[in-house]
């Protein structure tokens, strides 16, 4: 009777190694597959000699330095602004009712896909958007939309704003999770007792320890913002675009020789991100030293309380833009005739939904299937790793955290083209299975981060009681632990599904453009400018990401309706 248990334990030993292989294997293979053509070796194009010609062609492209500038400015700017907004809100309002209200306001917005948020913001900011219509013609006198390039502006300001609107909720929730582990209440109390103003007490006693815990999420925001493609296609400039968008264009060029230049661009994009991360680390050290001098200066900085009200405005504005943008998408999807400068359409109709309903339904099914399988794989690997931690009393160190975050830190555009090239060279089908495998690379870290803490915080005494009653470890897992952790498991699945729904580049490149999802179809509509069709696809994409969160809240209450303690677990 002991043999099955030993087999189970031996099986679990391999799960962490398998998980690392699943996450990092495609990244490593993709980087190798990108580096080879970047150095001039790509047999499919007849290029067999290693050389620096692809980089020479890349540097000779007229828009190269503008593309690099856009990537750097929009990525670094969005990260700095997002972090500053979150820090200002926490320093001024942590522990208050206002802070809890902001938390409740921003939490649901995290699940809104980036592409849907970008479309909503574009509908607000465009010369014919809601903001201009709201003040026209009373304040402007315009009878036509002004000829001003607001969205897709050459400086990338709209792109930066779109990134800030989406990254503030992410960083805020990462910060709130870290606050629970930093014992901030005592530190803040001691600082206030020494006579410091609330804001300075928070900044000198809480922020240094807090930032150490959110450093990796900040790095993820920086890497993502510098290399994002779908948001840049909707809000970023076209001529030239950001470097990541230009690499995708070269990848889609019918001339296969352009793949060499695209690979060189992908390697440069990777270098830009690594350079920005290194510069950010230097900036952390410099800010830390300045902060020490500020703290040692002894000033109480009570005057900072005068700007407490202003600290909350950027966060509220970001949430308002996101919510108004979604409202604009909903209105456009049902709008009849809607001429400028009317704020509302002349009437509402379901014509757009009827026209696109069949196609949307088909694409929704594909999106749901890919997301469900990717989440299932991620959950199995995550639970296997966490159960191995529990049974063998393992601890996750700093190196393991870096491994977990690595697929999110390496720009997608740096390794996905190489992965696509390797698949083509190996004769592998660029279909649904490949897309699911690519989605798992990005879904798995988020599922692990969402489920890790609740799984580890489970009361071990429950397992001891079950074992004392004769239950083996596997039975304890399936009959006691997982049922008690139903709510966290469903929440982690919802997070993973939302991540899968929002994946644009992995679906486009690894799927070879033959696997349509809600995100790829919505982004493809961006060039057509049909606002009603965009509204339909973007709304369904948002609903697909939000529905699992609603189920994660409702199902535990229904399943454990007769178990009061479990219904809120």
Coordinates of C-alpha atoms in Angstrom, one line a residue:
X1 CA 0.0 0.0 0.0
X2 CA 3.0 2.3 0.4
X3 CA 4.1 2.1 -3.2
X4 CA 1.4 4.5 -4.7
X5 CA 2.4 7.1 -2.2
X6 CA 6.1 6.8 -3.1
X7 CA 5.3 7.0 -6.8
X8 CA 3.3 10.2 -6.0
X9 CA 6.1 11.8 -4.2
X10 CA 8.6 10.9 -6.9
X11 CA 6.3 12.4 -9.5
X12 CA 6.0 15.6 -7.6
X13 CA 9.8 16.0 -7.4
X14 CA 9.9 16.5 -11.2
X15 CA 7.1 19.1 -11.3
X16 CA 9.3 22.2 -10.4
X17 CA 11.9 21.2 -13.0
X18 CA 9.2 20.6 -15.6
X19 CA 7.6 24.0 -14.7
X20 CA 10.9 25.8 -15.2
X21 CA 11.4 24.0 -18.5
X22 CA 7.9 25.0 -19.7
X23 CA 8.5 28.6 -18.8
X24 CA 12.1 29.1 -19.8
X25 CA 12.5 26.5 -22.6
X26 CA 10.6 28.6 -25.2
X27 CA 12.3 31.8 -24.1
X28 CA 15.8 30.3 -24.5
X29 CA 15.0 28.6 -27.8
X30 CA 13.3 31.7 -29.1
X31 CA 16.3 33.9 -28.2
X32 CA 18.6 31.5 -30.0
X33 CA 16.3 31.4 -33.0
X34 CA 16.3 35.2 -33.1
X35 CA 20.0 35.7 -32.6
X36 CA 21.0 33.4 -35.5
X37 CA 19.2 35.4 -38.3
X38 CA 20.3 38.6 -36.6
X39 CA 23.8 37.5 -37.3
X40 CA 23.0 36.7 -40.9
X41 CA 22.3 33.0 -40.7
X42 CA 18.9 31.9 -42.0
X43 CA 18.9 29.0 -44.4
X44 CA 15.3 29.6 -45.5
X45 CA 16.4 32.9 -47.1
X46 CA 19.7 31.5 -48.5
X47 CA 21.7 33.5 -45.9
X48 CA 24.4 31.1 -44.6
X49 CA 27.3 33.5 -43.7
X50 CA 27.5 35.1 -40.3
X51 CA 27.9 38.8 -40.6
X52 CA 26.7 42.1 -39.2
X53 CA 24.8 43.0 -42.3
X54 CA 21.3 42.8 -40.7
X55 CA 22.4 45.3 -38.0
X56 CA 23.9 47.5 -40.6
X57 CA 20.7 47.5 -42.6
X58 CA 18.8 48.2 -39.3
X59 CA 21.0 51.1 -38.4
X60 CA 20.6 52.5 -41.9
X61 CA 16.8 52.6 -41.7
X62 CA 15.8 56.2 -41.7
X63 CA 13.4 55.8 -38.7
X64 CA 15.7 53.8 -36.5
X65 CA 16.6 56.5 -33.9
X66 CA 13.1 57.9 -33.8
X67 CA 11.8 54.4 -33.1
X68 CA 14.4 53.9 -30.4
X69 CA 13.5 57.2 -28.8
X70 CA 9.8 56.4 -28.8
X71 CA 10.3 53.0 -27.2
X72 CA 12.6 54.5 -24.5
X73 CA 10.5 57.6 -23.7
X74 CA 7.1 55.9 -23.7
X75 CA 8.3 52.9 -21.7
X76 CA 10.4 54.7 -19.1
X77 CA 7.9 57.6 -18.9
X78 CA 4.9 55.3 -18.3
X79 CA 6.8 53.4 -15.6
X80 CA 7.9 56.5 -13.8
X81 CA 4.4 58.0 -13.9
X82 CA 2.7 54.8 -12.8
X83 CA 5.0 54.2 -9.9
X84 CA 4.8 57.9 -8.8
X85 CA 1.0 57.8 -8.8
X86 CA 0.9 54.6 -6.7
X87 CA 3.5 55.9 -4.2
X88 CA 1.7 59.2 -3.9
X89 CA -1.6 57.5 -3.2
X90 CA -0.1 55.1 -0.6
X91 CA 2.0 57.8 1.2
X92 CA -1.0 60.1 1.5
X93 CA -3.9 57.8 2.1
X94 CA -2.9 54.3 3.2
X95 CA -5.1 52.9 5.9
X96 CA -7.9 55.4 5.3
X97 CA -11.4 55.0 3.9
X98 CA -10.3 56.8 0.7
X99 CA -7.5 54.3 0.2
X100 CA -10.0 51.4 0.5
X101 CA -12.3 53.1 -1.9
X102 CA -9.5 53.5 -4.4
X103 CA -8.5 49.9 -3.9
X104 CA -12.1 48.7 -4.7
X105 CA -12.2 51.1 -7.7
X106 CA -9.0 49.9 -9.3
X107 CA -9.1 46.2 -8.6
X108 CA -11.7 45.3 -11.2
X109 CA -10.0 47.5 -13.8
X110 CA -6.9 45.2 -13.7
X111 CA -8.7 42.6 -15.7
X112 CA -9.6 44.9 -18.6
X113 CA -7.4 43.9 -21.6
X114 CA -4.8 46.4 -22.8
X115 CA -6.2 46.5 -26.3
X116 CA -9.8 47.3 -25.0
X117 CA -8.5 50.0 -22.7
X118 CA -6.5 51.5 -25.6
X119 CA -9.5 51.6 -27.9
X120 CA -11.6 53.2 -25.2
X121 CA -9.0 55.8 -24.6
X122 CA -8.7 56.5 -28.3
X123 CA -12.4 57.0 -28.6
X124 CA -12.2 59.6 -25.8
X125 CA -9.1 61.5 -27.0
X126 CA -9.6 61.5 -30.7
X127 CA -10.5 64.9 -32.4
X128 CA -14.0 63.5 -32.8
X129 CA -14.0 61.8 -29.4
X130 CA -16.2 62.3 -26.4
X131 CA -13.9 65.0 -24.7
X132 CA -14.0 67.2 -27.8
X133 CA -17.7 66.7 -28.3
X134 CA -18.4 67.6 -24.7
X135 CA -17.0 71.1 -25.2
X136 CA -18.0 71.7 -28.8
X137 CA -19.3 73.9 -30.1
X138 CA -20.0 76.0 -26.9
X139 CA -16.3 76.4 -26.0
X140 CA -14.6 75.8 -29.3
X141 CA -16.9 76.9 -32.0
X142 CA -15.9 73.8 -34.1
X143 CA -18.4 72.4 -36.6
X144 CA -16.0 69.7 -37.7
X145 CA -13.4 67.7 -35.8
X146 CA -10.2 69.7 -35.5
X147 CA -7.3 68.7 -37.7
X148 CA -5.0 67.8 -34.7
X149 CA -3.1 64.6 -34.2
X150 CA -4.0 63.7 -30.7
X151 CA -4.1 59.9 -30.9
X152 CA -1.0 58.4 -32.5
X153 CA 0.9 61.7 -31.9
X154 CA 4.5 61.7 -33.0
X155 CA 5.8 62.1 -29.4
X156 CA 4.0 59.0 -28.1
X157 CA 2.1 60.9 -25.4
X158 CA -1.2 59.1 -26.1
X159 CA 0.7 55.8 -25.9
X160 CA 2.3 56.8 -22.6
X161 CA -1.1 57.8 -21.2
X162 CA -2.7 54.5 -22.3
X163 CA 0.1 52.5 -20.6
X164 CA -0.2 54.5 -17.4
X165 CA -4.0 54.0 -17.3
X166 CA -3.4 50.2 -17.4
X167 CA -0.3 49.9 -15.3
X168 CA -1.5 52.0 -12.3
X169 CA -4.1 49.3 -11.3
X170 CA -1.4 46.6 -11.7
X171 CA 1.2 48.3 -9.6
X172 CA -1.4 49.4 -7.0
X173 CA -2.6 45.8 -6.4
X174 CA 1.1 44.5 -6.3
X175 CA 1.7 47.3 -3.7
X176 CA -1.3 46.4 -1.6
X177 CA -0.3 42.8 -1.5
X178 CA 3.2 43.8 -0.4
X179 CA 1.8 46.2 2.3
X180 CA 0.3 43.3 4.1
X181 CA 3.7 41.7 4.6
X182 CA 5.7 44.9 5.6
X183 CA 4.1 45.7 9.0
X184 CA 3.6 49.2 7.8
X185 CA 1.2 50.2 10.6
X186 CA 3.9 50.1 13.3
X187 CA 6.5 51.9 11.2
X188 CA 4.1 54.6 10.3
X189 CA 3.0 55.0 13.9
X190 CA 6.6 55.3 15.1
X191 CA 7.3 57.9 12.4
X192 CA 4.3 60.0 13.4
X193 CA 5.2 59.7 17.1
X194 CA 8.6 61.3 16.3
X195 CA 6.8 64.3 14.8
X196 CA 7.1 63.5 11.1
X197 CA 4.3 64.4 8.7
X198 CA 2.3 61.5 7.5
X199 CA 3.8 61.5 4.0
X200 CA 7.4 61.8 5.1
X201 CA 6.9 59.1 7.8
X202 CA 5.6 56.8 5.1
X203 CA 8.3 57.6 2.6
X204 CA 11.3 57.1 5.0
X205 CA 10.0 54.1 7.0
X206 CA 7.7 52.2 4.7
X207 CA 8.7 52.8 1.2
X208 CA 12.2 51.4 1.3
X209 CA 11.0 48.0 2.5
X210 CA 8.0 48.1 0.3
X211 CA 9.9 48.8 -2.9
X212 CA 12.2 45.8 -2.2
X213 CA 9.1 43.7 -2.6
X214 CA 7.6 45.3 -5.6
X215 CA 10.9 45.8 -7.5
X216 CA 10.3 42.9 -9.9
X217 CA 6.7 44.0 -10.8
X218 CA 8.1 47.4 -11.5
X219 CA 10.7 45.8 -13.8
X220 CA 7.9 43.9 -15.5
X221 CA 6.1 47.2 -16.2
X222 CA 9.2 48.8 -17.6
X223 CA 10.0 45.9 -19.9
X224 CA 6.4 45.5 -21.1
X225 CA 5.9 49.3 -21.7
X226 CA 9.0 49.5 -23.8
X227 CA 8.1 46.6 -26.0
X228 CA 4.3 46.5 -26.2
X229 CA 2.8 46.0 -29.6
X230 CA -1.0 46.0 -29.5
X231 CA -1.3 49.2 -27.5
X232 CA 1.3 50.9 -29.6
X233 CA -0.5 49.9 -32.8
X234 CA -3.7 51.6 -31.5
X235 CA -2.3 54.7 -29.7
X236 CA 1.3 55.0 -30.9
X237 CA 2.6 56.9 -33.9
X238 CA 2.8 55.2 -37.3
X239 CA 5.7 56.9 -39.1
X240 CA 7.9 55.8 -37.6
X241 CA 6.3 53.5 -35.0
X242 CA 8.0 52.1 -31.9
X243 CA 10.8 49.6 -32.6
X244 CA 8.7 46.6 -31.5
X245 CA 5.9 47.6 -33.9
X246 CA 8.4 48.0 -36.8
X247 CA 9.9 44.6 -36.1
X248 CA 6.4 43.0 -36.4
X249 CA 5.9 44.9 -39.7
X250 CA 9.2 43.5 -41.0
X251 CA 8.2 40.0 -39.8
X252 CA 5.0 40.3 -41.9
X253 CA 6.8 41.5 -45.0
X254 CA 6.5 39.1 -48.0
X255 CA 10.2 39.5 -48.6
X256 CA 11.8 36.9 -46.4
X257 CA 15.1 38.8 -46.4
X258 CA 13.4 41.3 -44.1
X259 CA 13.3 38.6 -41.4
X260 CA 17.1 39.2 -40.9
X261 CA 16.5 42.9 -40.3
X262 CA 13.5 42.1 -38.1
X263 CA 15.7 39.7 -36.0
X264 CA 18.4 42.4 -35.7
X265 CA 15.7 44.8 -34.5
X266 CA 14.4 42.3 -32.0
X267 CA 17.9 41.9 -30.5
X268 CA 18.3 45.7 -30.3
X269 CA 14.9 45.8 -28.5
X270 CA 16.2 43.3 -26.0
X271 CA 19.3 45.4 -25.5
X272 CA 17.2 48.5 -25.0
X273 CA 15.2 46.8 -22.3
X274 CA 18.3 45.3 -20.6
X275 CA 19.9 48.8 -20.7
X276 CA 16.8 50.5 -19.3
X277 CA 16.7 47.9 -16.5
X278 CA 20.3 48.5 -15.7
X279 CA 19.8 52.3 -15.7
X280 CA 16.7 51.9 -13.5
X281 CA 18.8 49.9 -11.0
X282 CA 21.4 52.8 -11.0
X283 CA 18.5 55.2 -10.5
X284 CA 17.3 53.1 -7.5
X285 CA 20.7 53.4 -5.9
X286 CA 20.9 57.1 -6.5
X287 CA 17.3 57.7 -5.2
X288 CA 18.1 55.6 -2.2
X289 CA 21.2 57.7 -1.3
X290 CA 19.2 60.9 -1.7
X291 CA 16.4 59.5 0.4
X292 CA 18.9 58.7 3.2
X293 CA 20.2 62.2 3.2
X294 CA 16.6 63.5 3.2
X295 CA 15.8 61.3 6.2
X296 CA 19.0 62.2 8.0
X297 CA 18.3 65.9 7.5
X298 CA 15.7 65.7 10.3
X299 CA 13.0 67.9 8.6
X300 CA 9.5 66.8 9.5
X301 CA 8.1 67.9 6.1
X302 CA 4.6 68.6 7.5
X303 CA 4.0 70.8 4.5
X304 CA 3.6 67.7 2.3
X305 CA 0.1 67.3 3.8
X306 CA -1.0 70.3 1.8
X307 CA -0.9 68.4 -1.4
X308 CA -2.6 65.3 0.0
X309 CA -5.7 66.0 -2.0
X310 CA -3.7 66.2 -5.3
X311 CA -2.1 62.9 -4.6
X312 CA -5.3 61.0 -5.3
X313 CA -6.3 62.9 -8.4
X314 CA -4.1 61.0 -11.0
X315 CA -5.3 57.6 -9.7
X316 CA -8.9 58.7 -9.9
X317 CA -8.3 60.2 -13.3
X318 CA -6.8 57.0 -14.6
X319 CA -9.7 55.0 -13.4
X320 CA -12.2 57.5 -14.8
X321 CA -10.5 57.4 -18.3
X322 CA -10.7 53.6 -18.3
X323 CA -14.4 53.5 -17.2
X324 CA -15.4 56.3 -19.6
X325 CA -13.5 54.6 -22.4
X326 CA -15.4 51.3 -21.8
X327 CA -18.7 53.3 -21.7
X328 CA -17.7 54.9 -25.1
X329 CA -17.1 51.4 -26.6
X330 CA -20.5 50.2 -25.4
X331 CA -22.2 53.3 -26.9
X332 CA -20.4 53.1 -30.2
X333 CA -21.3 49.3 -30.5
X334 CA -25.0 50.3 -30.3
X335 CA -24.9 53.7 -32.0
X336 CA -27.1 54.5 -34.9
X337 CA -26.4 57.8 -36.8
X338 CA -23.9 59.8 -34.7
X339 CA -22.6 63.0 -36.3
X340 CA -20.2 65.5 -34.9
X341 CA -20.4 67.4 -32.6
X342 CA -23.4 65.6 -30.9
X343 CA -22.4 64.1 -27.5
X344 CA -24.9 61.2 -28.0
X345 CA -26.1 59.3 -31.0
X346 CA -29.4 59.9 -32.6
X347 CA -30.6 56.5 -31.6
X348 CA -29.5 53.0 -30.4
X349 CA -29.6 49.9 -32.5
X350 CA -28.4 46.2 -32.3
X351 CA -27.5 46.3 -36.0
X352 CA -23.7 46.1 -35.3
X353 CA -24.1 43.2 -32.9
X354 CA -26.3 41.4 -35.5
X355 CA -23.8 42.1 -38.3
X356 CA -20.7 40.9 -36.3
X357 CA -22.4 38.5 -33.9
X358 CA -21.7 35.2 -35.7
X359 CA -18.0 36.1 -36.3
X360 CA -17.6 37.3 -32.7
X361 CA -19.2 34.1 -31.4
X362 CA -16.8 31.9 -33.4
X363 CA -13.7 33.9 -32.3
X364 CA -14.9 33.9 -28.7
X365 CA -15.0 30.1 -28.7
X366 CA -11.5 30.0 -30.0
X367 CA -10.4 32.5 -27.4
X368 CA -12.1 30.5 -24.6
X369 CA -10.7 27.2 -25.7
X370 CA -7.1 28.5 -25.8
X371 CA -7.5 30.3 -22.5
X372 CA -9.1 27.4 -20.7
X373 CA -6.4 24.9 -21.8
X374 CA -3.6 27.2 -21.0
X375 CA -5.0 28.0 -17.6
X376 CA -5.6 24.3 -16.9
X377 CA -1.9 23.5 -17.7
X378 CA -0.7 26.4 -15.6
X379 CA -2.9 25.4 -12.6
X380 CA -1.7 21.8 -12.7
X381 CA 2.0 22.8 -12.8
X382 CA 1.5 25.5 -10.1
X383 CA -0.4 23.2 -7.7
X384 CA 2.2 20.5 -8.3
X385 CA 5.1 23.0 -7.5
X386 CA 3.3 24.3 -4.4
X387 CA 2.4 20.8 -3.2
X388 CA 6.0 19.8 -3.7
X389 CA 7.0 22.8 -1.5
X390 CA 4.6 21.7 1.2
X391 CA 5.6 18.0 1.2
X392 CA 9.3 18.5 1.1
X393 CA 9.4 21.6 3.2
X394 CA 11.0 23.7 0.4
X395 CA 11.3 27.4 0.3
X396 CA 11.2 29.8 -2.7
X397 CA 14.2 32.0 -2.7
X398 CA 15.2 35.2 -4.6
X399 CA 16.6 33.1 -7.5
X400 CA 13.4 31.3 -7.9
X401 CA 11.5 34.5 -8.0
X402 CA 13.7 35.8 -10.8
X403 CA 13.1 32.6 -12.7
X404 CA 9.3 33.1 -12.3
X405 CA 9.5 36.7 -13.5
X406 CA 12.0 36.0 -16.4
X407 CA 9.4 35.3 -19.1
X408 CA 7.8 38.6 -18.2
X409 CA 11.1 40.6 -18.2
X410 CA 12.3 39.4 -21.6
X411 CA 10.5 41.3 -24.3
X412 CA 8.1 39.1 -26.2
X413 CA 9.3 40.6 -29.5
X414 CA 12.9 39.4 -28.6
X415 CA 12.1 35.7 -28.6
X416 CA 8.8 35.0 -30.3
X417 CA 10.1 35.7 -33.8
X418 CA 12.9 33.2 -33.1
X419 CA 10.4 30.7 -31.8
X420 CA 8.3 31.1 -34.9
X421 CA 11.4 30.6 -37.1
X422 CA 12.4 27.5 -35.2
X423 CA 8.9 26.0 -35.6
X424 CA 8.9 26.7 -39.3
X425 CA 12.4 25.2 -39.7
X426 CA 11.3 22.1 -37.7
X427 CA 8.1 21.6 -39.7
X428 CA 5.9 22.2 -36.7
X429 CA 2.3 23.3 -37.3
X430 CA 1.8 26.9 -36.3
X431 CA -1.7 26.2 -35.1
X432 CA -3.8 26.2 -32.0
X433 CA -1.6 23.9 -30.0
X434 CA 1.5 26.1 -30.5
X435 CA -0.5 29.1 -29.5
X436 CA -1.7 27.4 -26.3
X437 CA 1.9 26.5 -25.5
X438 CA 3.0 30.1 -26.0
X439 CA 0.2 31.4 -23.8
X440 CA 1.2 29.0 -21.0
X441 CA 4.6 30.8 -20.9
X442 CA 2.9 34.0 -19.9
X443 CA -0.1 32.6 -18.0
X444 CA 1.9 30.4 -15.7
X445 CA 3.8 33.2 -13.8
X446 CA 0.6 35.1 -13.0
X447 CA -1.2 31.9 -11.9
X448 CA 1.7 31.0 -9.7
X449 CA 1.9 34.5 -8.1
X450 CA -1.9 34.6 -7.5
X451 CA -2.1 31.2 -5.9
X452 CA 1.3 31.0 -4.1
X453 CA 0.5 33.0 -1.0
X454 CA -3.0 31.6 -0.3
X455 CA -1.6 28.0 -0.8
X456 CA 1.2 28.5 1.6
X457 CA -1.0 30.3 4.2
X458 CA -3.3 27.2 4.4
X459 CA -3.6 25.9 8.0
X460 CA -1.4 22.8 8.1
X461 CA -3.3 21.5 11.1
X462 CA -6.1 20.6 8.8
X463 CA -3.7 18.3 6.9
X464 CA -2.4 16.8 10.2
X465 CA -6.0 16.0 11.3
X466 CA -6.8 14.4 8.0
X467 CA -3.6 12.3 8.1
X468 CA -4.4 11.3 11.7
X469 CA -7.7 10.0 10.3
X470 CA -5.8 7.8 7.8
X471 CA -5.8 10.1 4.7
X472 CA -2.8 9.8 2.4
X473 CA -1.1 13.0 1.1
X474 CA -2.8 12.8 -2.2
X475 CA -6.2 12.4 -0.6
X476 CA -5.5 15.4 1.8
X477 CA -4.7 17.5 -1.3
X478 CA -7.8 16.5 -3.3
X479 CA -10.4 16.2 -0.6
X480 CA -9.3 18.7 2.0
X481 CA -6.8 21.3 0.8
X482 CA -8.1 22.2 -2.7
X483 CA -11.7 22.3 -1.7
X484 CA -10.8 24.7 1.1
X485 CA -8.8 26.8 -1.4
X486 CA -11.5 26.8 -4.0
X487 CA -11.8 30.6 -4.0
X488 CA -8.1 31.3 -4.5
X489 CA -7.8 28.6 -7.1
X490 CA -10.7 30.1 -9.1
X491 CA -9.2 33.6 -8.7
X492 CA -5.8 32.4 -10.0
X493 CA -7.6 30.8 -12.9
X494 CA -9.5 34.0 -13.6
X495 CA -6.2 36.0 -13.6
X496 CA -4.6 33.5 -15.9
X497 CA -7.6 33.5 -18.3
X498 CA -7.5 37.3 -18.5
X499 CA -3.8 37.2 -19.3
X500 CA -4.5 34.7 -22.1
X501 CA -7.3 36.7 -23.5
X502 CA -5.1 39.8 -23.8
X503 CA -2.2 38.0 -25.5
X504 CA -1.7 39.6 -29.0
X505 CA 1.9 39.0 -30.1
X506 CA 2.2 35.3 -29.1
X507 CA -1.1 34.6 -30.9
X508 CA -0.1 36.5 -34.0
X509 CA 3.4 35.2 -34.4
X510 CA 3.3 31.7 -33.0
X511 CA -0.1 31.1 -34.6
X512 CA 1.2 32.4 -38.0
X513 CA -1.8 34.7 -38.3
X514 CA -4.1 31.6 -38.7
X515 CA -5.5 31.5 -35.1
X516 CA -7.9 34.4 -34.7
X517 CA -8.8 35.5 -31.1
X518 CA -10.8 38.4 -29.9
X519 CA -7.6 40.4 -29.3
X520 CA -6.0 39.8 -32.7
X521 CA -9.3 40.6 -34.5
X522 CA -9.9 43.7 -32.5
X523 CA -6.4 45.0 -33.1
X524 CA -6.8 44.2 -36.8
X525 CA -9.9 46.4 -36.9
X526 CA -7.8 49.4 -35.7
X527 CA -6.6 50.2 -39.2
X528 CA -10.1 50.2 -40.6
X529 CA -11.5 52.8 -38.3
X530 CA -15.0 51.1 -38.0
X531 CA -15.8 52.3 -34.5
X532 CA -19.0 50.2 -34.2
X533 CA -17.2 47.0 -35.1
X534 CA -14.3 47.9 -32.8
X535 CA -16.8 48.6 -30.0
X536 CA -18.4 45.1 -30.4
X537 CA -15.1 43.2 -30.4
X538 CA -13.5 45.2 -27.6
X539 CA -16.6 44.9 -25.4
X540 CA -16.7 41.1 -25.9
X541 CA -13.0 40.9 -25.2
X542 CA -13.5 42.8 -21.9
X543 CA -16.5 40.6 -21.0
X544 CA -14.4 37.5 -21.7
X545 CA -11.8 38.7 -19.2
X546 CA -14.3 39.8 -16.6
X547 CA -16.6 36.8 -16.6
X548 CA -14.1 34.4 -14.9
X549 CA -13.7 36.9 -12.1
X550 CA -17.4 37.0 -11.5
X551 CA -17.5 33.2 -11.5
X552 CA -14.6 33.1 -9.1
X553 CA -16.6 35.3 -6.7
X554 CA -20.0 33.5 -7.1
X555 CA -19.1 29.8 -7.3
X556 CA -17.5 29.4 -3.8
X557 CA -20.6 31.1 -2.3
X558 CA -22.9 28.7 -4.2
X559 CA -20.9 25.5 -3.7
X560 CA -20.2 26.2 0.0
X561 CA -23.5 27.9 0.8
X562 CA -24.0 25.4 3.6
X563 CA -20.4 26.0 4.9
X564 CA -20.2 29.6 6.2
X565 CA -16.4 29.5 6.8
X566 CA -15.6 28.2 3.3
X567 CA -17.9 30.4 1.3
X568 CA -15.6 33.3 1.9
X569 CA -12.3 31.4 1.9

